[in-house]
């Protein structure tokens, strides 16, 4: 199994780190079979599996449940679980208790938290306890009600300076990896040149140490147009819809079940 030191080594060796989200046994198994380096049970669980408008409503219990089933396919594999909104913001103590619950109850190997310098104290407390933390800055979907939409960050100098400060504080606090979401690649480069932990981009351009995509976006299963930074590496939705259409047609015309599907 890869550990935090392996991801840092991959950065040093200039080997790109590939992360994808997974939410269940099937998607996790597929990610492993494809040779993905690290799996994230993202709180995008809310907007994909649960069909919600944003990630605010997903609960700690739901994150633990999905991470547990992901881990049943990935026993020997580094899995990160997103800490959902309001599971780490009230106090560092509560954050530590909840991060501990995630590791103990789901089997996750680390947690991810959205936020900059303001959560550095909490990140420190959690990492000092032996829980690996992935930080997440730039566009932070848990701030949707402040941002008023999923908007690109780091387009102006003052924002880039703040992002660099955030990244530096999170590294100092012990985060072993940082997700950079939705920013011009120049902003990602500025962050990257000020820290030594691996950067994982999602809509942050070409120069980060790795990339992360939401499973359903990458395989083309969603029913809506994905954001600009997504590449649909397959059109699985069409493939599956066609498979179900064939199933329906064969049941209707009596060609399924066929001889080979019948018990003797
Ligand atoms: O919840 C999620 O899936 C994420 C990734 C997109 C980084 O936070």
XYZ file of C-alpha atoms and ligand atoms in Angstrom:
272
model
C 0.000 0.000 0.000
C 1.226 3.512 -0.756
C 1.655 5.790 2.253
C 2.162 9.529 2.606
C 5.934 9.197 2.079
C 5.329 7.467 -1.267
C 3.277 10.407 -2.552
C 6.025 12.808 -1.525
C 8.550 10.555 -3.293
C 6.379 10.545 -6.423
C 6.532 14.345 -6.411
C 10.326 14.282 -6.002
C 10.594 11.717 -8.827
C 8.309 13.933 -10.941
C 5.831 11.094 -11.317
C 2.313 12.510 -11.573
C -0.107 11.407 -8.848
C -3.519 10.299 -10.082
C -6.456 10.593 -7.724
C -10.100 9.827 -8.413
C -13.156 9.854 -6.201
C -15.104 6.695 -5.396
C -18.234 6.234 -3.352
C -18.914 2.497 -3.323
C -17.457 -0.989 -3.731
C -17.844 -1.036 -7.529
C -16.316 2.385 -8.286
C -13.495 1.714 -5.808
C -12.701 -1.658 -7.387
C -12.688 -0.089 -10.857
C -10.311 2.665 -9.684
C -7.935 0.042 -8.284
C -8.109 -2.090 -11.436
C -7.248 1.020 -13.480
C -4.091 1.555 -11.409
C -5.174 4.842 -9.809
C -2.693 5.997 -7.118
C -5.036 7.351 -4.430
C -8.795 7.322 -3.900
C -10.851 10.095 -2.347
C -14.308 9.550 -0.919
C -15.256 13.130 -1.680
C -18.173 15.007 -0.208
C -19.127 15.316 -3.898
C -20.982 12.180 -2.776
C -23.768 14.706 -2.114
C -23.910 16.108 -5.661
C -23.376 12.791 -7.435
C -24.751 9.776 -5.566
C -27.267 11.757 -3.502
C -28.352 14.127 -6.311
C -28.146 17.242 -4.105
C -27.414 20.779 -5.359
C -24.295 21.206 -3.247
C -22.118 19.426 -0.689
C -23.401 21.198 2.435
C -25.946 18.572 3.498
C -23.878 15.391 3.470
C -23.375 14.039 6.989
C -20.430 12.529 8.834
C -22.349 9.245 9.152
C -22.930 9.142 5.377
C -19.249 9.839 4.671
C -18.242 7.075 7.095
C -20.719 4.618 5.566
C -19.508 5.235 1.984
C -15.848 5.178 2.978
C -16.384 1.863 4.731
C -17.801 0.284 1.570
C -15.036 1.835 -0.552
C -12.478 0.352 1.861
C -14.037 -3.091 1.477
C -12.742 -3.024 -2.127
C -9.515 -1.234 -1.179
C -8.200 -2.932 1.957
C -4.584 -2.392 0.991
C -4.937 1.009 -0.625
C -4.637 4.629 0.545
C -8.133 6.091 0.839
C -8.875 9.659 1.921
C -12.281 10.641 3.308
C -13.581 14.203 3.033
C -14.601 15.758 6.340
C -18.090 17.111 5.666
C -19.272 20.657 6.354
C -19.518 21.407 10.088
C -17.614 18.308 11.162
C -14.364 20.273 11.726
C -15.240 23.975 11.893
C -16.567 24.312 15.458
C -13.351 23.496 17.321
C -10.046 21.659 16.829
C -11.136 19.214 19.542
C -14.357 18.336 17.763
C -12.474 18.078 14.455
C -10.015 15.638 16.010
C -12.816 13.502 17.458
C -14.540 13.382 14.056
C -11.328 12.676 12.127
C -10.657 9.871 14.610
C -14.160 8.476 14.064
C -13.576 8.490 10.300
C -10.367 6.474 10.612
C -11.655 4.066 13.249
C -15.132 3.448 11.832
C -14.495 3.551 8.070
C -10.902 2.351 7.796
C -9.887 5.496 5.846
C -6.158 6.254 5.802
C -6.492 10.028 5.907
C -8.941 12.919 5.849
C -9.378 15.956 3.608
C -10.440 19.384 4.809
C -11.360 22.557 2.931
C -9.916 25.809 4.275
C -6.800 27.938 4.512
C -4.737 29.490 7.294
C -7.806 29.609 9.579
C -7.917 25.820 9.876
C -4.127 25.379 10.204
C -4.399 24.960 13.983
C -6.938 22.171 13.492
C -4.818 20.499 10.803
C -1.860 20.578 13.224
C -3.851 18.927 15.988
C -5.085 16.178 13.656
C -1.738 15.457 11.972
C 0.076 15.396 15.338
C -2.272 12.593 16.344
C -1.127 10.489 13.398
C -3.999 11.189 11.039
C -2.748 12.202 7.571
C -4.446 15.347 6.240
C -4.998 16.439 2.649
C -5.699 20.177 2.537
C -8.008 21.771 -0.057
C -7.850 25.428 -1.141
C -8.980 27.581 -4.080
C -12.598 26.954 -4.926
C -13.975 25.318 -1.795
C -17.469 23.945 -2.491
C -18.356 24.042 1.230
C -18.197 27.871 0.884
C -20.827 27.906 -1.875
C -23.146 30.170 0.121
C -20.390 32.769 0.510
C -19.076 32.489 -3.045
C -22.538 32.531 -4.610
C -21.522 29.902 -7.166
C -18.661 27.695 -8.269
C -16.295 30.502 -9.247
C -12.665 30.375 -10.359
C -10.339 31.658 -7.600
C -6.889 33.290 -7.750
C -7.509 35.537 -10.733
C -6.212 38.631 -8.954
C -2.839 39.161 -7.276
C -4.247 39.633 -3.755
C -6.124 36.319 -4.025
C -2.974 34.541 -5.208
C -1.036 35.962 -2.237
C -3.721 34.696 0.135
C -3.698 31.266 -1.502
C 0.100 31.057 -1.189
C -0.127 32.034 2.517
C -2.849 29.449 3.058
C -0.811 26.697 1.387
C 2.330 27.585 3.369
C 0.413 27.524 6.689
C -1.234 24.205 5.843
C 2.098 22.619 4.946
C 3.603 23.944 8.212
C 0.612 22.488 10.079
C 1.479 19.051 8.714
C -0.762 18.506 5.658
C 0.980 15.963 3.411
C -0.825 16.914 0.193
C -2.956 19.801 -1.024
C -5.820 19.951 -3.512
C -5.921 23.128 -5.609
C -9.358 23.657 -7.135
C -10.419 25.967 -9.984
C -7.668 28.527 -10.452
C -5.495 29.763 -13.328
C -2.392 27.631 -13.724
C -0.181 30.651 -12.912
C -1.817 30.796 -9.466
C -1.236 27.064 -8.996
C 2.397 27.540 -10.049
C 2.891 30.333 -7.480
C 1.522 28.069 -4.753
C 3.596 25.145 -5.966
C 6.835 27.098 -5.909
C 6.316 28.037 -2.252
C 5.608 24.591 -0.788
C 7.182 21.148 -0.931
C 4.158 18.855 -0.419
C 2.439 17.440 -3.541
C -0.223 19.592 -5.179
C -3.218 17.847 -6.728
C -5.122 19.967 -9.220
C -8.731 19.991 -10.266
C -9.183 22.823 -12.736
C -5.746 24.166 -11.749
C -3.906 23.557 -15.015
C -1.043 21.365 -16.122
C 1.749 21.930 -13.634
C 0.416 20.464 -10.387
C 2.016 17.245 -9.092
C -1.142 15.314 -9.808
C -4.778 15.562 -10.810
C -8.074 14.574 -9.244
C -11.407 14.075 -10.980
C -14.832 13.048 -9.773
C -15.397 9.434 -10.853
C -18.704 10.064 -12.640
C -17.292 13.093 -14.493
C -14.238 11.174 -15.702
C -16.205 8.195 -16.983
C -19.036 10.304 -18.410
C -21.955 9.074 -16.349
C -23.597 12.332 -15.328
C -26.696 13.725 -17.007
C -25.493 17.335 -17.064
C -22.690 19.246 -18.793
C -19.536 19.023 -16.645
C -17.349 22.076 -15.848
C -14.646 23.160 -18.366
C -11.835 21.451 -16.436
C -13.410 18.003 -16.756
C -12.464 15.607 -19.503
C -14.942 12.833 -20.173
C -12.640 9.867 -20.799
C -15.581 7.697 -21.832
C -19.281 8.035 -22.500
C -20.367 5.403 -20.001
C -23.843 6.842 -19.579
C -24.675 6.261 -23.260
C -23.105 2.804 -23.097
C -25.197 1.855 -20.064
C -28.410 3.417 -21.397
C -27.939 1.411 -24.612
C -27.303 -1.769 -22.610
C -30.550 -1.252 -20.677
C -32.432 -0.464 -23.905
C -31.207 -3.782 -25.353
C -32.250 -5.569 -22.160
C -35.719 -4.018 -22.390
C -36.053 -4.860 -26.085
C -35.002 -8.496 -25.577
C -37.429 -9.002 -22.690
C -40.229 -7.453 -24.753
C -39.484 -9.550 -27.859
C -38.852 -12.762 -25.877
C -35.194 -13.252 -26.853
C -34.069 -12.896 -23.202
C -33.777 -15.152 -21.241
C -32.252 -17.356 -23.936
C -31.408 -21.077 -23.755
C -28.062 -20.380 -22.005
C -29.734 -18.366 -19.247
C -32.178 -21.112 -18.234
C -31.547 -23.678 -15.432
C -31.939 -27.322 -16.386
O -15.530 16.177 -2.997
C -14.734 15.996 -3.928
O -14.948 15.159 -4.810
C -13.536 16.820 -3.957
C -12.645 16.696 -5.146
C -13.289 17.161 -6.365
C -11.343 17.342 -4.921
O -13.295 17.547 -3.044
